[in-house]
XYZ file of N, CA, C and O in Angstrom:
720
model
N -23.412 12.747 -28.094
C -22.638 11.534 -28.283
C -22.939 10.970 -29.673
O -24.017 11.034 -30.264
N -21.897 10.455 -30.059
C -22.372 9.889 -31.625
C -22.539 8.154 -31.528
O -21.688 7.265 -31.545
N -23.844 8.122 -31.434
C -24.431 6.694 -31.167
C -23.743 5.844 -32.080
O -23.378 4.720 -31.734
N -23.428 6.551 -33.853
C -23.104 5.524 -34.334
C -22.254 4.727 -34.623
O -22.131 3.575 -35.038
N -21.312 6.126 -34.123
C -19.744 5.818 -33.851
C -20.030 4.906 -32.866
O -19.539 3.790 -33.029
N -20.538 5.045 -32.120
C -20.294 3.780 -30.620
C -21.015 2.293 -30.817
O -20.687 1.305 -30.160
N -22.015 2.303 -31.798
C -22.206 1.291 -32.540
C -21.306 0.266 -33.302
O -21.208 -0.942 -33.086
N -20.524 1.200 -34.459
C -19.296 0.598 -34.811
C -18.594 -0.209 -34.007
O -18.361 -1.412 -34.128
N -18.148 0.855 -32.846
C -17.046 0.357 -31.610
C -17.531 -0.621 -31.196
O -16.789 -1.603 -31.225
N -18.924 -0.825 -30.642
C -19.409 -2.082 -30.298
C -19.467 -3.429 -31.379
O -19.409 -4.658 -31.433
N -19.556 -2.737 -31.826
C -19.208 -4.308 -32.869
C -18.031 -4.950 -33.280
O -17.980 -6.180 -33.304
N -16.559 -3.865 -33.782
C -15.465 -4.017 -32.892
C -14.775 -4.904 -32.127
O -13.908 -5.755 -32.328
N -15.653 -4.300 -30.791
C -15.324 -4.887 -29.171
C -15.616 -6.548 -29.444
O -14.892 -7.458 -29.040
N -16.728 -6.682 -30.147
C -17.666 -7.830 -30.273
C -16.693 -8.849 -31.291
O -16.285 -9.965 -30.970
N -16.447 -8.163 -32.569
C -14.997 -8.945 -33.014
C -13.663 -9.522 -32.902
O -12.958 -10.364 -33.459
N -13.624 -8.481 -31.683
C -12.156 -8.585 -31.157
C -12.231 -9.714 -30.430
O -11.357 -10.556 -30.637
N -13.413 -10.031 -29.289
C -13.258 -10.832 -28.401
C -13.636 -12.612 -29.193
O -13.464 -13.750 -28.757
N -14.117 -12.155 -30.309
C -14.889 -13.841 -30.764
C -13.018 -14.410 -31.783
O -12.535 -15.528 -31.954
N -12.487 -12.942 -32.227
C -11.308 -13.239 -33.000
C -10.656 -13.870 -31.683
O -10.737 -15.093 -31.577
N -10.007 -13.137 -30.653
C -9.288 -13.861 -29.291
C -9.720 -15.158 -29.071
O -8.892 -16.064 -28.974
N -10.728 -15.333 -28.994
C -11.228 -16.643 -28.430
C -11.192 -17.543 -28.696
O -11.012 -18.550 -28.012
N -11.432 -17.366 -30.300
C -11.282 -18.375 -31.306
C -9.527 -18.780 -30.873
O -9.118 -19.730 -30.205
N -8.756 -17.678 -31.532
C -7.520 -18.094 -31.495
C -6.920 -18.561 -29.486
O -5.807 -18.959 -29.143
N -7.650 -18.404 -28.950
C -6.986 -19.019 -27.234
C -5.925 -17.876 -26.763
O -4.826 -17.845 -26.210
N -6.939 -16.888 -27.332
C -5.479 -15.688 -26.568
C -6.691 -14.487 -25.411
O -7.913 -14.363 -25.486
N -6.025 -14.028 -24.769
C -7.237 -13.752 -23.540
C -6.526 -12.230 -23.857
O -5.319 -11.989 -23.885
N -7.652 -11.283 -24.085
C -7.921 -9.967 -24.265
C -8.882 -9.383 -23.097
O -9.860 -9.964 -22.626
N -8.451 -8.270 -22.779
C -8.958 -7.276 -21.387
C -9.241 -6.139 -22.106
O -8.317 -5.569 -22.686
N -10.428 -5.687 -22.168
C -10.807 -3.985 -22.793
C -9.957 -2.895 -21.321
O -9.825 -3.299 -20.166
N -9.595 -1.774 -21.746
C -8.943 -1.097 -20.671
C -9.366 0.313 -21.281
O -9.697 0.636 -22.422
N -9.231 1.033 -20.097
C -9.373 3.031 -21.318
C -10.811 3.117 -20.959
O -11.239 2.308 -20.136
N -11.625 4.020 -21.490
C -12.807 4.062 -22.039
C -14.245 3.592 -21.615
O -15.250 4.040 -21.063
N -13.706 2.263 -22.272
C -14.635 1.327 -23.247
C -14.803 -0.031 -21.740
O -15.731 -0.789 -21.457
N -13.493 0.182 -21.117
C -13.673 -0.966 -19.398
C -14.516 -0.001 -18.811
O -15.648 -0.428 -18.581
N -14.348 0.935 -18.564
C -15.059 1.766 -17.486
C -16.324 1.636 -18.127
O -16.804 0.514 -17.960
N -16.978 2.361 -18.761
C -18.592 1.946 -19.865
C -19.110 0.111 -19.736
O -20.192 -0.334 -19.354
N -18.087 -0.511 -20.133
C -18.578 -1.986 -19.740
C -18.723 -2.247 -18.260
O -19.691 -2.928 -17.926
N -17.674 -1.681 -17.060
C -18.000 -1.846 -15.726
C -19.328 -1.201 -15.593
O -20.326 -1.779 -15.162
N -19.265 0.472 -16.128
C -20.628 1.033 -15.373
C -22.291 0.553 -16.141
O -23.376 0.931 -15.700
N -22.087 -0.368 -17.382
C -22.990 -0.825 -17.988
C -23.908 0.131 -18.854
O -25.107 0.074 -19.127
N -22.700 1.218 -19.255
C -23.679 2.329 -20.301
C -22.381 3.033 -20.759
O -21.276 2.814 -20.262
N -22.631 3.896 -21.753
C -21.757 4.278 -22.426
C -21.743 5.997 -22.235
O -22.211 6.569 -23.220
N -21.512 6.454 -21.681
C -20.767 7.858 -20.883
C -20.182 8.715 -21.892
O -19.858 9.858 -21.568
N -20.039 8.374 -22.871
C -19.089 9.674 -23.732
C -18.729 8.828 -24.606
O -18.890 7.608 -24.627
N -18.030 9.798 -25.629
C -17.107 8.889 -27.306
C -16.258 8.988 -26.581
O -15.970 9.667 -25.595
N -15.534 7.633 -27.613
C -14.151 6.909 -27.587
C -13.597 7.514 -28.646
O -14.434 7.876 -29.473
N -12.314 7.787 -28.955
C -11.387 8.052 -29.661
C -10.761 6.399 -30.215
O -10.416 6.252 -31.387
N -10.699 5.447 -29.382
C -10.611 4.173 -30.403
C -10.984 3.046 -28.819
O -11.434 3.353 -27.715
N -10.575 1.811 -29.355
C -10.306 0.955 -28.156
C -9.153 0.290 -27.654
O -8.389 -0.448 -28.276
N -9.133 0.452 -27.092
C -7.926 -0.213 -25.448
C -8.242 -1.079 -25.330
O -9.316 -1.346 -24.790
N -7.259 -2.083 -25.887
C -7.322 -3.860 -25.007
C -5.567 -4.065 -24.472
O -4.439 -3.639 -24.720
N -6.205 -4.911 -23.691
C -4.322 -5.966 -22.959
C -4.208 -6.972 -23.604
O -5.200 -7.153 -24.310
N -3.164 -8.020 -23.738
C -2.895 -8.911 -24.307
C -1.765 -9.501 -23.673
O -0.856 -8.697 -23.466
N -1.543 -10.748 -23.280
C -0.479 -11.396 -22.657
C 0.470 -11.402 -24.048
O 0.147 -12.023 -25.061
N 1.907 -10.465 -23.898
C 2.935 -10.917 -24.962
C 2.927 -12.116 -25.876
O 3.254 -12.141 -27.063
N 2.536 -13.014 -25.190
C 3.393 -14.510 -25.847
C 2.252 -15.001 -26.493
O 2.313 -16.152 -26.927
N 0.764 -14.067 -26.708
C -0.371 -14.524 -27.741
C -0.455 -13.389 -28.666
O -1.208 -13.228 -29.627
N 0.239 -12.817 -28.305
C 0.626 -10.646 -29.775
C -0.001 -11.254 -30.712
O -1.178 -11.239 -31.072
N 1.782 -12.298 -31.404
C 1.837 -12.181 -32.532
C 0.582 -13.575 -33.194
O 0.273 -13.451 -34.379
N -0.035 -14.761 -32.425
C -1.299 -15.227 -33.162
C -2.522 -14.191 -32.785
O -3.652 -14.420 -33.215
N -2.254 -13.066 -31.980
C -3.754 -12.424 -31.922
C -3.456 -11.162 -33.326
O -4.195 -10.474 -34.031
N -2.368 -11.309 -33.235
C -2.269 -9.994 -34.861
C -2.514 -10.791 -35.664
O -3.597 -10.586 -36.210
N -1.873 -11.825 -36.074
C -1.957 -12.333 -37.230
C -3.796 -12.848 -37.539
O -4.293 -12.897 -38.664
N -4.236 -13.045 -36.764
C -5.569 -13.416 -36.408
C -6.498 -12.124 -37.115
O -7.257 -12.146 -38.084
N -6.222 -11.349 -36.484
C -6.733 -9.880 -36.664
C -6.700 -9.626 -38.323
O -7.633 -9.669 -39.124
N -5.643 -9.418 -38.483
C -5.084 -9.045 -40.110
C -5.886 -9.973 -41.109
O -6.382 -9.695 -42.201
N -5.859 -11.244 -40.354
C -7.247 -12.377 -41.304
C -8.702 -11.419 -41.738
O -9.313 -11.227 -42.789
N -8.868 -10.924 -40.199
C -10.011 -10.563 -40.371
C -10.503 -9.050 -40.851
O -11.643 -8.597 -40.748
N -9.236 -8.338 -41.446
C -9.419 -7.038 -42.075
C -8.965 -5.750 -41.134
O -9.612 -4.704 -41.171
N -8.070 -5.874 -40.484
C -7.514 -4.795 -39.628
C -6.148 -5.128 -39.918
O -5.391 -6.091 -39.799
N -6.134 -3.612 -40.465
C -4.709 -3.270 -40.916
C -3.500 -2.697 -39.829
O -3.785 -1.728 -39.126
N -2.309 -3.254 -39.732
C -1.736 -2.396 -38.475
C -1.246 -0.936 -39.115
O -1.088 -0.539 -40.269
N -1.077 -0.318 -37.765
C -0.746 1.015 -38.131
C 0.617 1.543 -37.131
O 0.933 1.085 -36.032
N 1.179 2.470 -37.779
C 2.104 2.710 -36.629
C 1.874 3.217 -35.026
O 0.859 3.747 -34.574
N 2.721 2.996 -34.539
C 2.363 3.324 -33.063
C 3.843 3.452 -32.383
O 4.909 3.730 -32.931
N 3.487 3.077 -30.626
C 4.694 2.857 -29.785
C 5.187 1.404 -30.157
O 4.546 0.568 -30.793
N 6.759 1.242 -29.507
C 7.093 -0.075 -30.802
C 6.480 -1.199 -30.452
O 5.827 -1.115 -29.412
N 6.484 -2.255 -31.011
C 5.581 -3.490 -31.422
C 5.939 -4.127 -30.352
O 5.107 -5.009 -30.137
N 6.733 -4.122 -29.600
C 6.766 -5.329 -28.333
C 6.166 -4.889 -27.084
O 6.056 -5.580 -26.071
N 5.564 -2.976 -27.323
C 4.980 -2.653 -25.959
C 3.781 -2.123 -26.654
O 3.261 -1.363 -25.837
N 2.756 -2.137 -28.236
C 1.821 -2.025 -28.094
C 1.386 -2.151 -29.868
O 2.039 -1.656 -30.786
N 0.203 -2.895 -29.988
C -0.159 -3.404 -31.794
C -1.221 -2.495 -31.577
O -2.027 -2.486 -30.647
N -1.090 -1.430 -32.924
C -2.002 -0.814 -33.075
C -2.641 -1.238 -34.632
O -1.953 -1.560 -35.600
N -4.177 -1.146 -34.596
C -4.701 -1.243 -36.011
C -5.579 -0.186 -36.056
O -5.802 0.749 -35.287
N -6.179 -0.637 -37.457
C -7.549 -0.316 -37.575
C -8.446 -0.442 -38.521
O -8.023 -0.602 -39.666
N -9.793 -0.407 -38.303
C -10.225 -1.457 -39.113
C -11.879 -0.267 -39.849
O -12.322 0.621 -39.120
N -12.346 -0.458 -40.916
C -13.675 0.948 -41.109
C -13.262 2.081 -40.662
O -14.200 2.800 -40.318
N -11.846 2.710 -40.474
C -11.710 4.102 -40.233
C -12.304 3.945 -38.642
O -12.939 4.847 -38.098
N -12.091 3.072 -38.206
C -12.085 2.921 -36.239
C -10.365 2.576 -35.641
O -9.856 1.589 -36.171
N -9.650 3.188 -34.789
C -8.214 1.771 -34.375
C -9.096 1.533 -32.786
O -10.114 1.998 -32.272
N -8.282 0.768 -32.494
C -7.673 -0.355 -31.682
C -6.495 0.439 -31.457
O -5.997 1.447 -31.959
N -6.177 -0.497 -30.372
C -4.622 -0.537 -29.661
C -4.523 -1.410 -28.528
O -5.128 -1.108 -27.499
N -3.463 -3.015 -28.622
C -3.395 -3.871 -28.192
C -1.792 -3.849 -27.171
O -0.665 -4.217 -27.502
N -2.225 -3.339 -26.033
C -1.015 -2.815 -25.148
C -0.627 -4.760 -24.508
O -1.242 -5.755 -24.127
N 0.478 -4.393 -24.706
C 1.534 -6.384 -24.456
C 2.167 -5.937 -22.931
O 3.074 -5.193 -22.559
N 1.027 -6.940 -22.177
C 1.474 -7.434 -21.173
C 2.946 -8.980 -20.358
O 2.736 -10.167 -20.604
N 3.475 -8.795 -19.997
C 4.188 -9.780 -19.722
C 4.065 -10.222 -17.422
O 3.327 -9.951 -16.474
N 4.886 -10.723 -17.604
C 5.011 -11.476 -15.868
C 6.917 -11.344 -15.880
O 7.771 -11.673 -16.703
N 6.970 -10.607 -14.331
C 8.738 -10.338 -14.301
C 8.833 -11.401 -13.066
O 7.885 -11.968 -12.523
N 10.053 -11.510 -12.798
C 10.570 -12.658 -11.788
C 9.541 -12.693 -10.926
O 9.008 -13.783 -11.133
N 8.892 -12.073 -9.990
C 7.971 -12.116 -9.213
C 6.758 -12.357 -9.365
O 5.880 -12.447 -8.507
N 6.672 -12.514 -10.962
C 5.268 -12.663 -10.965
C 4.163 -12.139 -11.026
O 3.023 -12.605 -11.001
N 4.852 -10.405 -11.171
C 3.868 -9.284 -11.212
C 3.153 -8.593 -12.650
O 3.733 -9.363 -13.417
N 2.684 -8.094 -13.181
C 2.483 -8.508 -14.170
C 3.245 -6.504 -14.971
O 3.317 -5.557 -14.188
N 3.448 -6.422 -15.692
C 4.538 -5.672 -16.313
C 4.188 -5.073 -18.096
O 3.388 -5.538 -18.907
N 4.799 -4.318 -18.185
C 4.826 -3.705 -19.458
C 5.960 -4.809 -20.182
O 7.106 -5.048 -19.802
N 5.315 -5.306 -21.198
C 6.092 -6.715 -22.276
C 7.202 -5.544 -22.691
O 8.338 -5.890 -22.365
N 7.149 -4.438 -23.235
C 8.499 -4.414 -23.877
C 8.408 -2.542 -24.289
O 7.745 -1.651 -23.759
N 9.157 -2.518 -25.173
C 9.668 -0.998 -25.727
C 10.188 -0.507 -24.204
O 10.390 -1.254 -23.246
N 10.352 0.993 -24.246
C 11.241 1.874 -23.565
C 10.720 1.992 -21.819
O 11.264 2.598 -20.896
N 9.522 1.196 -21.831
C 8.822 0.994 -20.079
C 8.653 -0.501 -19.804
O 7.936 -0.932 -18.900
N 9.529 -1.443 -20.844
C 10.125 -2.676 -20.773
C 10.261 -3.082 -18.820
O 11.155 -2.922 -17.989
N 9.015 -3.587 -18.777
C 9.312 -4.366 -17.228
C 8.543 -3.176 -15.898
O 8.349 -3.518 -14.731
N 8.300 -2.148 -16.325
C 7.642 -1.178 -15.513
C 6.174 -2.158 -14.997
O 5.448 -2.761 -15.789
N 6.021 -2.122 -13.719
C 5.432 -2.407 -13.010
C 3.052 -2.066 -13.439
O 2.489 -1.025 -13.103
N 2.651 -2.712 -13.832
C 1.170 -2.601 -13.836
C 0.360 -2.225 -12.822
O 0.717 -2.974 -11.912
N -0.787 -1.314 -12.266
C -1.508 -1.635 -10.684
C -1.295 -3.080 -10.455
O -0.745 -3.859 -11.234
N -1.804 -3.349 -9.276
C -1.278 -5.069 -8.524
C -3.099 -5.359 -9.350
O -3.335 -6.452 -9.864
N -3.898 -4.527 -9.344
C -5.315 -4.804 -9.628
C -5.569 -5.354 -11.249
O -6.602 -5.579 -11.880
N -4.825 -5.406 -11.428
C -4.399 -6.234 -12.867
C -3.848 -7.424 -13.004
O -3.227 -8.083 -12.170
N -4.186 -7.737 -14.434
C -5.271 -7.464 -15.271
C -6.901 -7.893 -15.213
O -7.753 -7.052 -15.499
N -7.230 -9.112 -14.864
C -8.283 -9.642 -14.281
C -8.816 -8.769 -13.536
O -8.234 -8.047 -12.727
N -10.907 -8.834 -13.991
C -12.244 -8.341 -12.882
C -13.012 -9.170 -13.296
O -12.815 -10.111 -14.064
N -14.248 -8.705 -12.602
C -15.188 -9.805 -13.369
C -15.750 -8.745 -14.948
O -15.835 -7.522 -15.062
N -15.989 -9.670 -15.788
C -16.619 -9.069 -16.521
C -17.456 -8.116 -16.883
O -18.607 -8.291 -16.482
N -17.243 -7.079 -17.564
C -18.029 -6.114 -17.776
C -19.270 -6.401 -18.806
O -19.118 -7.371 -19.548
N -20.402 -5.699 -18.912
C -21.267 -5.972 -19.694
C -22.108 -4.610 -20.328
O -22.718 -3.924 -19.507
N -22.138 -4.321 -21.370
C -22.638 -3.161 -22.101
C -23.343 -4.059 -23.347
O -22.649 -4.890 -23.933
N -25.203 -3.786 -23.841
C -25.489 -3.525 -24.737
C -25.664 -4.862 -25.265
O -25.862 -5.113 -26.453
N -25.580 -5.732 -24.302
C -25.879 -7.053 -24.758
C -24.317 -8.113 -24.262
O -24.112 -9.224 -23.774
N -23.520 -6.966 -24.743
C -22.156 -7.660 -24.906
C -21.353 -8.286 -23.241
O -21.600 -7.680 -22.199
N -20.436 -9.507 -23.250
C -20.012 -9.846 -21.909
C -18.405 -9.405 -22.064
O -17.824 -10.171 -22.833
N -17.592 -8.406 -21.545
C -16.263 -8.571 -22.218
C -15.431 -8.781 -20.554
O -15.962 -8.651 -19.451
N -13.936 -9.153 -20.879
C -13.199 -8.698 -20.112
C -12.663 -7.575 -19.168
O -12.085 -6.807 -19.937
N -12.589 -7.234 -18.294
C -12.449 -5.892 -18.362
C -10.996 -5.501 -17.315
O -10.808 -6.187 -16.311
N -10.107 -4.438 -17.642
C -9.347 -4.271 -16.373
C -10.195 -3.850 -15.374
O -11.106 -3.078 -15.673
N -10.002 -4.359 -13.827
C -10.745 -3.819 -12.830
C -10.592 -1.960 -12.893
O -9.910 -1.238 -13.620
N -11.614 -1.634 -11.721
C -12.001 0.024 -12.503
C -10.799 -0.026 -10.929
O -10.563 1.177 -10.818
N -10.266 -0.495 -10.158
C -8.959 -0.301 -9.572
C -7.848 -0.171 -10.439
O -6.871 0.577 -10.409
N -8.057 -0.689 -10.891
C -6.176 -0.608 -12.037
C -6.911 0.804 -12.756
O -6.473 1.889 -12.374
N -7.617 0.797 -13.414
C -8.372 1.824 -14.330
C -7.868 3.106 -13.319
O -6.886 3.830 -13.484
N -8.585 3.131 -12.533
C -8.382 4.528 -11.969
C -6.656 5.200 -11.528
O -6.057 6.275 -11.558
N -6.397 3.699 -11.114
C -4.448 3.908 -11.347
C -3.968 4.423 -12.268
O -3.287 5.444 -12.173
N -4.234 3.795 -13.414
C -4.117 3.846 -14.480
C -3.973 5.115 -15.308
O -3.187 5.399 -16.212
N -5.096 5.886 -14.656
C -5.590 7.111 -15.376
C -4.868 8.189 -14.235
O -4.757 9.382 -14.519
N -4.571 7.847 -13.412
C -4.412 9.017 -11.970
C -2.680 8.982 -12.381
O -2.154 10.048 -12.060
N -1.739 8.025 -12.993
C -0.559 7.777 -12.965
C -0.123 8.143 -14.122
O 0.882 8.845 -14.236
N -0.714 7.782 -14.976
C 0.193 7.979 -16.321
C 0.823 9.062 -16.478
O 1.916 9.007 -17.042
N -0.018 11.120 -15.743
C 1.009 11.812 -16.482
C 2.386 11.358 -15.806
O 3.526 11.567 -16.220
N 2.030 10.774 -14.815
C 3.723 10.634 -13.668
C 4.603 9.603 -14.287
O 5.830 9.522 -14.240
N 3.675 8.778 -14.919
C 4.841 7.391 -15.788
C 5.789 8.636 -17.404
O 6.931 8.868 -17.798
N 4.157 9.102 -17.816
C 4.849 9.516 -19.068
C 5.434 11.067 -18.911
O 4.521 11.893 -18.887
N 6.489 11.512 -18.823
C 6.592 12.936 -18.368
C 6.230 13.832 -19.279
O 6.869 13.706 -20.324
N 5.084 15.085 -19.277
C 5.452 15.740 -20.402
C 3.690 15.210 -20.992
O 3.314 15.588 -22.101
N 3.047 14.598 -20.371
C 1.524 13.734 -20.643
C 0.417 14.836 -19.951
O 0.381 14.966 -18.728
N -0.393 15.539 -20.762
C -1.214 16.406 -19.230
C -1.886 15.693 -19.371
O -2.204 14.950 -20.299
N -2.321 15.939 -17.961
C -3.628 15.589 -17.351
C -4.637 15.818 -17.965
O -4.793 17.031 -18.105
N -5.909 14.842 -18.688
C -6.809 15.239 -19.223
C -8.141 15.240 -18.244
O -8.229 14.669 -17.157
N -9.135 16.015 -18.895
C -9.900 16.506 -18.289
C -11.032 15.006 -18.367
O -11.686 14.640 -17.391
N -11.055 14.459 -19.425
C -11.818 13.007 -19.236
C -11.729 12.368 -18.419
O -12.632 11.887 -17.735
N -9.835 12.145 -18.269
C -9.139 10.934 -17.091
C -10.487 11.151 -15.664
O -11.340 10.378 -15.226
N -10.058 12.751 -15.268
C -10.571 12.863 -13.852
C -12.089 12.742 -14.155
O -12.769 12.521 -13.153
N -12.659 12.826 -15.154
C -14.634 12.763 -15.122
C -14.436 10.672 -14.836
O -14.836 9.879 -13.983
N -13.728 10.592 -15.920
C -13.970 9.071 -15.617
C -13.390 8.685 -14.128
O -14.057 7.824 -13.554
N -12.422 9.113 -13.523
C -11.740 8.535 -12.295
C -12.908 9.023 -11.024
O -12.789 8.658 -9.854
N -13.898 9.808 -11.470
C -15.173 10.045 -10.316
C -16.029 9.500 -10.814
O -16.990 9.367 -10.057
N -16.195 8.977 -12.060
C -17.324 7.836 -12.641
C -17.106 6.461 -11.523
O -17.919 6.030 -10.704
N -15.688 5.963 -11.831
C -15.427 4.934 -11.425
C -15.404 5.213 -9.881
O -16.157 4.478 -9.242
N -14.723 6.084 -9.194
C -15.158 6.091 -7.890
C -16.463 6.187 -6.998
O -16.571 5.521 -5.968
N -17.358 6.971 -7.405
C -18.849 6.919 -7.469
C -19.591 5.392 -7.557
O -20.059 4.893 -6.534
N -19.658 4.721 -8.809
C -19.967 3.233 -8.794
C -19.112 2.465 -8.023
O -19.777 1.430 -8.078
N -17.974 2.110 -7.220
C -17.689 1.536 -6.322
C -17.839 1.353 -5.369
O -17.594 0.355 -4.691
N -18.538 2.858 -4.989
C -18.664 3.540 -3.304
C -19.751 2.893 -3.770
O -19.533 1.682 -3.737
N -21.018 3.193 -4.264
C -22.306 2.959 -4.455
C -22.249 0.847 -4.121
O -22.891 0.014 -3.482
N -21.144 0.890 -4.972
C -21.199 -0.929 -4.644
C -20.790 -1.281 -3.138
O -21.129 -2.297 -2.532
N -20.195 -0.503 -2.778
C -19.408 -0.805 -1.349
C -18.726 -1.582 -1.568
O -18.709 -2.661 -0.976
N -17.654 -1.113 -2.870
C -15.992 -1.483 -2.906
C -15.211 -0.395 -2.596
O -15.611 0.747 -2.370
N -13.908 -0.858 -2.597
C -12.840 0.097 -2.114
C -12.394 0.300 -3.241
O -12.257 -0.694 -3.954
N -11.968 1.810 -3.863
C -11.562 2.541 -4.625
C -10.229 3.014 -4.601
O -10.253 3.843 -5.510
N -9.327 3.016 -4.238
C -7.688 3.293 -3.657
C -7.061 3.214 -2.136
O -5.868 3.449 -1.947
């Protein structure tokens, strides 16, 4: 594992949430970096970090961001996900919204209104390394990871998804929560 890469990331994680906070916009780590903060250790490299973001705080949590030296970069389009990056690390800030019911939904681009696990976005906080963050529950997580090739067609199945989807099932059972 490259400690120092995950060092970086942690500091990052640690920016991201004091930048949100400051500005009153509520950020959820998801991917990765939730599962490591649920299980309280860090399991493998990240390729970048996964956060949520309620739509209607995007554009003061970008503009916020860009203050603080993270450049955006291209990605999927801007109303369903802000990607940056910042020391040769990205980010990627996936935009959540709420549809008539109240459920909580993909904000926008081409899965505009597609349905989230119900286990979203809210858990209790995860904690890694000192740090307290948000986290998606490791219920949505494991949805999350068990669904996507079926949302995105043409997505394989990675071999991480399933190590992490028995990470997260393992620490639940062990907690005596329910896992699906």
């Amino acid at each position: 594992m490259d400690t120092r890469r995950a060092g970086q990331q942690l500091r990052l994680i640690a920016e991201v949430m004091e930048v949100a906070e400051a500005n009153d916009v509520a950020v959820w780590l998801r991917g990765g970096w939730a599962m490591d903060f649920f299980l309280g250790e860090i399991t493998r490299d990240h390729g970048d970090i996964d956060w949520f973001t309620w739509e209607a705080g995007a554009g003061k949590l970008a503009a916020a961001l860009a203050r603080s030296g993270y450049e955006p970069v291209a990605g999927p389009p801007p109303q369903q996900q802000l990607d940056f990056a910042k020391a040769g690390l990205e980010i990627s800030v996936a935009l959540l919204s709420k549809d008539e019911a109240g459920r909580t939904c993909v904000a926008g681009g081409p899965w505009a209104g597609t349905l989230w696990p119900e286990a979203m976005p809210a858990a209790a906080p995860g904690r890694l390394a000192g740090l307290e963050a948000s986290i998606v529950s490791p219920q949505g997580q494991i949805e999350i990871k068990r669904m996507t090739p079926v949302w995105v067609p043409g997505m394989p199945r990675r071999a991480k998804d399933a190590e992490d989807i028995a990470r997260l099932e393992t620490a639940l059972s062990q907690r005596g929560e329910r896992h699906a």
